[in-house]
Amino acid sequence: MLIAIFTLLVGFVVLIGGGELLVRGAVRVAERAGMSELLIGLTIVGFGTSAPELVASVEAARAGSPGIAWGNVVGSNLANSLLILGTASLILPMVVPRGPLWRDGGLAMVATITLWFVASTSGITVAIGAGFLILLCAYLGYAYWAERTQPVGASALHEKAESLEVTDTHLHDEQPLWRSVLTLIGGIVLIVAGGRWLVEGAVDLARLVGLSEAVIGLTVIAIGTSLPELVTSVIAAYKGASAVALGNVLGSNIFNLLLIGGVTAVIAPGTIPGEITNYGLPLLIATSVLLMIFAATGRRITRWEGAILLLIYFAQLVYNVVAV
């Protein structure tokens, strides 16, 4: 068991570290190539910060472990919506602009309901995955248009990029092109290796402790791959940037569902384990509704509402381990 835990932890560290190098290298290469700051924020930063979750799910799907792959997608969104928003709201009550919440949070909710419906009926197909990826491309196009024509902060993807600016003060440091390219390549190598070790450790741990791979994906893997978003949102809350913290979560949820869910469906179509279809996805839908209610009452998530979110998250963790 110690070997499995060690492999899992090393996988987490290498995966997250590789993701940070990937984003830094990609941003600097894109800047040297003449890409606009807006386009870099909406694409390079968005895809790069989701790379750890993407690689973990893809590696799990390729290894024949759909429970870990889909558990990571759903569990990461649960961690974002309950653990991260709850923690950030305890630090600083979170002002919630109603428009972005209904639009960006609504898109994530529609994607979640769609995923739950197809998982409960026909199963996940390549067409569903392709549809999610097309929807993500359409949303990226809309976000780019909105940021050019509307006030700053018009989309969650903008705030997701801003959250990285808040926490990574060295993101735009100038350096030779060759060094930026090496940083980018090194990040890719590390996240691939880290993702492989993470999945190997998770599969072994699930077998040794007697938990299903879906439960391990919903809990251990999801928490680990969500740590960067947790740190980013907590720092943003401490700095008084509550809108940035919220946008980071909403943007991550959209990327998790449409990008990671879409790629996973294309690579490994089939059925989603019952623990996720019957428990994880309905809980995520209910959580989305609860957030809408909180935001509609006073247009903010207060400290006591943040405490409720945290209580729900830890209660579902216990339920996962004990009952699911």
Tab-separated table of C-alpha atoms in Angstrom:
chain	number	residue	atom	x	y	z
A	1	MET	CA	0.000	0.000	0.000
A	2	LEU	CA	2.868	2.375	0.772
A	3	ILE	CA	4.156	1.974	-2.783
A	4	ALA	CA	0.707	2.802	-4.188
A	5	ILE	CA	0.397	5.902	-1.995
A	6	PHE	CA	3.937	7.008	-2.874
A	7	THR	CA	3.261	6.557	-6.602
A	8	LEU	CA	0.009	8.507	-6.233
A	9	LEU	CA	1.667	11.397	-4.384
A	10	VAL	CA	4.602	11.582	-6.797
A	11	GLY	CA	2.104	11.586	-9.653
A	12	PHE	CA	0.235	14.526	-8.091
A	13	VAL	CA	3.402	16.572	-7.551
A	14	VAL	CA	4.830	15.906	-11.020
A	15	LEU	CA	1.450	16.478	-12.700
A	16	ILE	CA	0.773	19.812	-11.013
A	17	GLY	CA	4.366	20.989	-11.411
A	18	GLY	CA	4.294	20.037	-15.074
A	19	GLY	CA	1.038	21.922	-15.524
A	20	GLU	CA	2.603	25.098	-14.120
A	21	LEU	CA	5.619	24.801	-16.432
A	22	LEU	CA	3.329	24.089	-19.386
A	23	VAL	CA	1.311	27.256	-18.818
A	24	ARG	CA	4.371	29.464	-18.301
A	25	GLY	CA	6.152	28.105	-21.352
A	26	ALA	CA	3.074	28.239	-23.572
A	27	VAL	CA	2.187	31.803	-22.547
A	28	ARG	CA	5.703	33.071	-23.215
A	29	VAL	CA	5.949	31.288	-26.573
A	30	ALA	CA	2.517	32.655	-27.559
A	31	GLU	CA	3.566	36.178	-26.575
A	32	ARG	CA	6.717	35.897	-28.702
A	33	ALA	CA	4.548	34.645	-31.578
A	34	GLY	CA	2.467	37.841	-31.379
A	35	MET	CA	-0.782	36.467	-29.939
A	36	SER	CA	-2.936	39.047	-28.180
A	37	GLU	CA	-3.194	39.036	-24.392
A	38	LEU	CA	-6.936	38.374	-24.667
A	39	LEU	CA	-6.530	35.360	-26.934
A	40	ILE	CA	-3.751	33.956	-24.742
A	41	GLY	CA	-5.944	34.291	-21.668
A	42	LEU	CA	-8.959	32.607	-23.209
A	43	THR	CA	-7.108	29.737	-24.890
A	44	ILE	CA	-3.542	29.098	-23.695
A	45	VAL	CA	-4.258	29.783	-20.030
A	46	GLY	CA	-7.635	28.063	-20.101
A	47	PHE	CA	-6.363	24.881	-21.712
A	48	GLY	CA	-3.067	24.926	-19.841
A	49	THR	CA	-4.547	25.208	-16.359
A	50	SER	CA	-6.895	22.311	-17.185
A	51	ALA	CA	-4.036	20.141	-18.466
A	52	PRO	CA	-3.518	18.175	-15.199
A	53	GLU	CA	-7.168	17.101	-15.049
A	54	LEU	CA	-7.193	16.381	-18.786
A	55	VAL	CA	-4.093	14.177	-18.696
A	56	ALA	CA	-5.301	12.328	-15.583
A	57	SER	CA	-8.655	11.506	-17.173
A	58	VAL	CA	-7.168	10.591	-20.562
A	59	GLU	CA	-4.573	8.304	-18.969
A	60	ALA	CA	-7.291	6.644	-16.885
A	61	ALA	CA	-9.522	6.181	-19.943
A	62	ARG	CA	-6.644	4.685	-21.952
A	63	ALA	CA	-5.810	2.376	-19.041
A	64	GLY	CA	-9.376	1.020	-18.990
A	65	SER	CA	-10.372	2.820	-15.779
A	66	PRO	CA	-13.462	4.895	-16.679
A	67	GLY	CA	-14.340	5.271	-13.000
A	68	ILE	CA	-11.192	7.290	-12.380
A	69	ALA	CA	-11.579	9.248	-15.634
A	70	TRP	CA	-15.192	10.324	-15.091
A	71	GLY	CA	-14.830	10.459	-11.313
A	72	ASN	CA	-12.104	13.052	-11.835
A	73	VAL	CA	-14.369	15.166	-14.082
A	74	VAL	CA	-17.376	15.099	-11.751
A	75	GLY	CA	-15.370	15.104	-8.518
A	76	SER	CA	-13.291	18.089	-9.632
A	77	ASN	CA	-16.443	20.103	-10.291
A	78	LEU	CA	-17.826	19.100	-6.896
A	79	ALA	CA	-14.564	20.199	-5.297
A	80	ASN	CA	-14.671	23.481	-7.239
A	81	SER	CA	-18.280	24.275	-6.353
A	82	LEU	CA	-18.278	23.125	-2.731
A	83	LEU	CA	-14.732	23.001	-1.358
A	84	ILE	CA	-13.156	25.913	-3.237
A	85	LEU	CA	-16.122	28.296	-3.294
A	86	GLY	CA	-16.892	27.425	0.329
A	87	THR	CA	-13.325	28.121	1.454
A	88	ALA	CA	-13.042	31.341	-0.567
A	89	SER	CA	-16.397	32.581	0.774
A	90	LEU	CA	-15.307	31.992	4.358
A	91	ILE	CA	-12.278	34.198	3.721
A	92	LEU	CA	-14.240	36.905	1.917
A	93	PRO	CA	-17.994	36.939	1.164
A	94	MET	CA	-18.184	36.509	-2.586
A	95	VAL	CA	-19.990	39.088	-4.706
A	96	VAL	CA	-21.807	37.288	-7.518
A	97	PRO	CA	-22.649	39.206	-10.720
A	98	ARG	CA	-25.973	37.712	-11.744
A	99	GLY	CA	-25.363	37.794	-15.506
A	100	PRO	CA	-22.103	35.802	-15.579
A	101	LEU	CA	-23.442	33.326	-13.016
A	102	TRP	CA	-26.591	32.550	-14.981
A	103	ARG	CA	-24.715	32.398	-18.283
A	104	ASP	CA	-21.496	30.588	-17.309
A	105	GLY	CA	-22.937	28.628	-14.402
A	106	GLY	CA	-25.992	27.855	-16.510
A	107	LEU	CA	-23.827	26.467	-19.316
A	108	ALA	CA	-22.047	24.179	-16.848
A	109	MET	CA	-25.405	23.056	-15.449
A	110	VAL	CA	-26.822	22.278	-18.900
A	111	ALA	CA	-23.679	20.278	-19.735
A	112	THR	CA	-23.967	18.389	-16.432
A	113	ILE	CA	-27.648	17.552	-16.998
A	114	THR	CA	-26.864	16.439	-20.553
A	115	LEU	CA	-24.028	14.215	-19.320
A	116	TRP	CA	-26.278	12.696	-16.640
A	117	PHE	CA	-29.106	12.083	-19.131
A	118	VAL	CA	-26.985	10.326	-21.746
A	119	ALA	CA	-25.112	8.369	-19.062
A	120	SER	CA	-28.443	7.156	-17.663
A	121	THR	CA	-29.892	6.182	-21.048
A	122	SER	CA	-27.810	5.509	-24.145
A	123	GLY	CA	-24.336	5.746	-22.659
A	124	ILE	CA	-21.456	8.021	-23.632
A	125	THR	CA	-20.733	8.072	-27.351
A	126	VAL	CA	-18.111	9.660	-29.581
A	127	ALA	CA	-20.848	11.948	-30.934
A	128	ILE	CA	-21.571	13.239	-27.421
A	129	GLY	CA	-17.882	13.918	-26.864
A	130	ALA	CA	-17.602	15.718	-30.193
A	131	GLY	CA	-20.690	17.759	-29.328
A	132	PHE	CA	-19.118	18.862	-26.036
A	133	LEU	CA	-15.916	19.912	-27.826
A	134	ILE	CA	-17.879	21.853	-30.473
A	135	LEU	CA	-19.835	23.590	-27.702
A	136	LEU	CA	-16.558	24.534	-25.990
A	137	CYS	CA	-15.219	26.019	-29.236
A	138	ALA	CA	-18.450	27.993	-29.666
A	139	TYR	CA	-18.205	29.262	-26.085
A	140	LEU	CA	-14.574	30.285	-26.598
A	141	GLY	CA	-15.629	32.201	-29.696
A	142	TYR	CA	-18.419	33.893	-27.753
A	143	ALA	CA	-16.061	34.746	-24.869
A	144	TYR	CA	-13.564	36.298	-27.291
A	145	TRP	CA	-16.313	38.400	-28.893
A	146	ALA	CA	-17.748	39.398	-25.505
A	147	GLU	CA	-14.394	40.514	-24.105
A	148	ARG	CA	-13.788	42.703	-27.169
A	149	THR	CA	-17.208	44.354	-27.134
A	150	GLN	CA	-18.354	44.342	-23.493
A	151	PRO	CA	-16.883	45.506	-20.170
A	152	VAL	CA	-13.931	43.611	-18.711
A	153	GLY	CA	-14.965	40.450	-16.917
A	154	ALA	CA	-17.708	39.548	-19.362
A	155	SER	CA	-16.961	35.815	-19.141
A	156	ALA	CA	-15.756	33.253	-16.626
A	157	LEU	CA	-12.850	32.416	-18.932
A	158	HIS	CA	-11.579	35.976	-18.591
A	159	GLU	CA	-11.722	35.697	-14.798
A	160	LYS	CA	-10.033	32.286	-14.944
A	161	ALA	CA	-7.120	33.882	-16.790
A	162	GLU	CA	-7.131	36.825	-14.390
A	163	SER	CA	-6.898	34.440	-11.424
A	164	LEU	CA	-3.600	33.144	-12.760
A	165	GLU	CA	-2.342	36.706	-13.177
A	166	VAL	CA	-3.175	37.349	-9.520
A	167	THR	CA	-1.228	34.351	-8.221
A	168	ASP	CA	1.659	33.904	-10.686
A	169	THR	CA	3.662	37.125	-10.705
A	170	HIS	CA	6.340	35.573	-12.952
A	171	LEU	CA	3.960	34.467	-15.695
A	172	HIS	CA	5.101	37.127	-18.163
A	173	ASP	CA	8.805	37.274	-17.263
A	174	GLU	CA	10.889	37.789	-20.376
A	175	GLN	CA	13.364	35.067	-21.286
A	176	PRO	CA	15.020	33.703	-24.443
A	177	LEU	CA	12.704	31.853	-26.808
A	178	TRP	CA	14.691	28.633	-26.509
A	179	ARG	CA	14.189	28.629	-22.744
A	180	SER	CA	10.441	29.178	-23.109
A	181	VAL	CA	10.254	26.303	-25.597
A	182	LEU	CA	12.195	24.032	-23.225
A	183	THR	CA	9.869	25.035	-20.383
A	184	LEU	CA	6.863	24.167	-22.537
A	185	ILE	CA	8.304	20.802	-23.603
A	186	GLY	CA	9.390	20.006	-20.047
A	187	GLY	CA	5.872	20.756	-18.798
A	188	ILE	CA	4.345	18.414	-21.377
A	189	VAL	CA	6.752	15.600	-20.464
A	190	LEU	CA	6.080	16.038	-16.744
A	191	ILE	CA	2.283	16.090	-16.971
A	192	VAL	CA	2.287	12.958	-19.138
A	193	ALA	CA	4.577	11.121	-16.713
A	194	GLY	CA	2.737	12.478	-13.676
A	195	GLY	CA	-0.643	11.496	-15.094
A	196	ARG	CA	0.544	7.955	-15.717
A	197	TRP	CA	1.966	7.559	-12.206
A	198	LEU	CA	-1.156	9.119	-10.713
A	199	VAL	CA	-3.458	6.646	-12.436
A	200	GLU	CA	-1.230	3.665	-11.621
A	201	GLY	CA	-1.153	4.644	-7.952
A	202	ALA	CA	-4.905	5.276	-7.878
A	203	VAL	CA	-5.750	1.905	-9.442
A	204	ASP	CA	-3.474	0.071	-7.007
A	205	LEU	CA	-4.834	2.036	-4.042
A	206	ALA	CA	-8.447	1.310	-4.995
A	207	ARG	CA	-7.672	-2.399	-5.203
A	208	LEU	CA	-5.791	-2.477	-1.890
A	209	VAL	CA	-8.305	-0.497	0.219
A	210	GLY	CA	-11.387	-2.095	-1.327
A	211	LEU	CA	-12.899	1.078	-2.808
A	212	SER	CA	-14.127	1.324	-6.373
A	213	GLU	CA	-12.133	3.279	-8.929
A	214	ALA	CA	-15.100	5.648	-9.288
A	215	VAL	CA	-14.950	6.563	-5.587
A	216	ILE	CA	-11.184	7.088	-5.784
A	217	GLY	CA	-11.765	9.341	-8.804
A	218	LEU	CA	-14.531	11.296	-7.076
A	219	THR	CA	-12.446	11.896	-3.958
A	220	VAL	CA	-8.665	11.451	-3.977
A	221	ILE	CA	-7.976	12.223	-7.652
A	222	ALA	CA	-10.478	15.077	-7.798
A	223	ILE	CA	-9.076	16.794	-4.716
A	224	GLY	CA	-5.510	16.421	-5.910
A	225	THR	CA	-6.092	17.802	-9.392
A	226	SER	CA	-8.192	20.662	-7.950
A	227	LEU	CA	-5.444	21.886	-5.605
A	228	PRO	CA	-4.145	24.540	-8.055
A	229	GLU	CA	-7.649	26.043	-8.366
A	230	LEU	CA	-8.013	25.955	-4.563
A	231	VAL	CA	-4.752	27.831	-4.041
A	232	THR	CA	-5.570	30.330	-6.802
A	233	SER	CA	-9.061	31.074	-5.475
A	234	VAL	CA	-7.894	31.398	-1.853
A	235	ILE	CA	-5.171	33.876	-2.848
A	236	ALA	CA	-7.667	35.816	-4.958
A	237	ALA	CA	-10.073	35.959	-1.996
A	238	TYR	CA	-7.324	37.187	0.348
A	239	LYS	CA	-6.544	39.936	-2.168
A	240	GLY	CA	-10.210	40.947	-2.286
A	241	ALA	CA	-10.765	39.692	-5.844
A	242	SER	CA	-13.905	37.677	-5.180
A	243	ALA	CA	-15.141	37.930	-8.778
A	244	VAL	CA	-11.849	36.452	-9.958
A	245	ALA	CA	-12.211	33.550	-7.515
A	246	LEU	CA	-15.746	32.856	-8.739
A	247	GLY	CA	-14.746	33.120	-12.395
A	248	ASN	CA	-11.849	30.728	-11.809
A	249	VAL	CA	-14.276	28.116	-10.481
A	250	LEU	CA	-16.914	28.609	-13.199
A	251	GLY	CA	-14.282	28.580	-15.936
A	252	SER	CA	-12.718	25.414	-14.537
A	253	ASN	CA	-16.117	23.716	-14.357
A	254	ILE	CA	-16.803	24.524	-18.009
A	255	PHE	CA	-13.416	23.214	-19.131
A	256	ASN	CA	-13.775	20.074	-17.001
A	257	LEU	CA	-17.131	19.186	-18.514
A	258	LEU	CA	-16.695	20.257	-22.130
A	259	LEU	CA	-12.963	19.757	-22.718
A	260	ILE	CA	-12.041	16.884	-20.420
A	261	GLY	CA	-15.437	15.203	-20.620
A	262	GLY	CA	-15.478	15.651	-24.395
A	263	VAL	CA	-11.990	14.243	-24.943
A	264	THR	CA	-12.631	11.348	-22.548
A	265	ALA	CA	-15.849	10.465	-24.390
A	266	VAL	CA	-14.101	10.528	-27.764
A	267	ILE	CA	-11.198	8.383	-26.543
A	268	ALA	CA	-13.161	5.923	-24.427
A	269	PRO	CA	-16.910	5.906	-25.208
A	270	GLY	CA	-19.072	3.559	-23.183
A	271	THR	CA	-20.854	3.518	-19.857
A	272	ILE	CA	-20.144	5.711	-16.853
A	273	PRO	CA	-19.969	3.759	-13.556
A	274	GLY	CA	-23.152	3.716	-11.490
A	275	GLU	CA	-21.563	5.538	-8.542
A	276	ILE	CA	-21.123	8.567	-10.794
A	277	THR	CA	-24.384	8.303	-12.749
A	278	ASN	CA	-26.591	7.641	-9.714
A	279	TYR	CA	-24.765	9.730	-7.132
A	280	GLY	CA	-22.010	12.054	-8.379
A	281	LEU	CA	-23.857	13.716	-11.256
A	282	PRO	CA	-27.182	14.225	-9.395
A	283	LEU	CA	-25.227	15.766	-6.496
A	284	LEU	CA	-23.426	18.082	-8.914
A	285	ILE	CA	-26.756	19.171	-10.442
A	286	ALA	CA	-28.188	19.817	-6.968
A	287	THR	CA	-25.068	21.789	-6.043
A	288	SER	CA	-25.451	23.959	-9.146
A	289	VAL	CA	-29.059	24.720	-8.194
A	290	LEU	CA	-28.001	25.559	-4.623
A	291	LEU	CA	-25.370	27.997	-5.880
A	292	MET	CA	-27.978	29.690	-8.069
A	293	ILE	CA	-30.245	30.078	-5.016
A	294	PHE	CA	-27.425	31.491	-2.878
A	295	ALA	CA	-26.449	33.944	-5.597
A	296	ALA	CA	-30.054	35.034	-6.182
A	297	THR	CA	-30.460	35.996	-2.509
A	298	GLY	CA	-28.395	39.137	-2.108
A	299	ARG	CA	-26.136	38.542	-5.131
A	300	ARG	CA	-23.380	37.197	-2.908
A	301	ILE	CA	-22.222	33.993	-1.251
A	302	THR	CA	-21.943	34.842	2.450
A	303	ARG	CA	-19.695	33.220	5.039
A	304	TRP	CA	-22.493	31.083	6.460
A	305	GLU	CA	-23.439	29.939	2.963
A	306	GLY	CA	-19.776	29.120	2.345
A	307	ALA	CA	-19.816	27.080	5.548
A	308	ILE	CA	-22.842	25.158	4.240
A	309	LEU	CA	-20.984	24.395	1.008
A	310	LEU	CA	-18.008	23.055	2.972
A	311	LEU	CA	-20.266	20.982	5.223
A	312	ILE	CA	-21.933	19.409	2.184
A	313	TYR	CA	-18.551	18.639	0.636
A	314	PHE	CA	-17.108	16.885	3.669
A	315	ALA	CA	-20.390	15.052	4.286
A	316	GLN	CA	-20.357	13.676	0.743
A	317	LEU	CA	-16.723	12.626	1.181
A	318	VAL	CA	-17.684	10.549	4.207
A	319	TYR	CA	-20.680	9.127	2.354
A	320	ASN	CA	-18.489	8.207	-0.600
A	321	VAL	CA	-16.097	6.224	1.542
A	322	VAL	CA	-18.714	4.598	3.778
A	323	ALA	CA	-21.734	3.958	1.572
A	324	VAL	CA	-21.006	4.258	-2.147
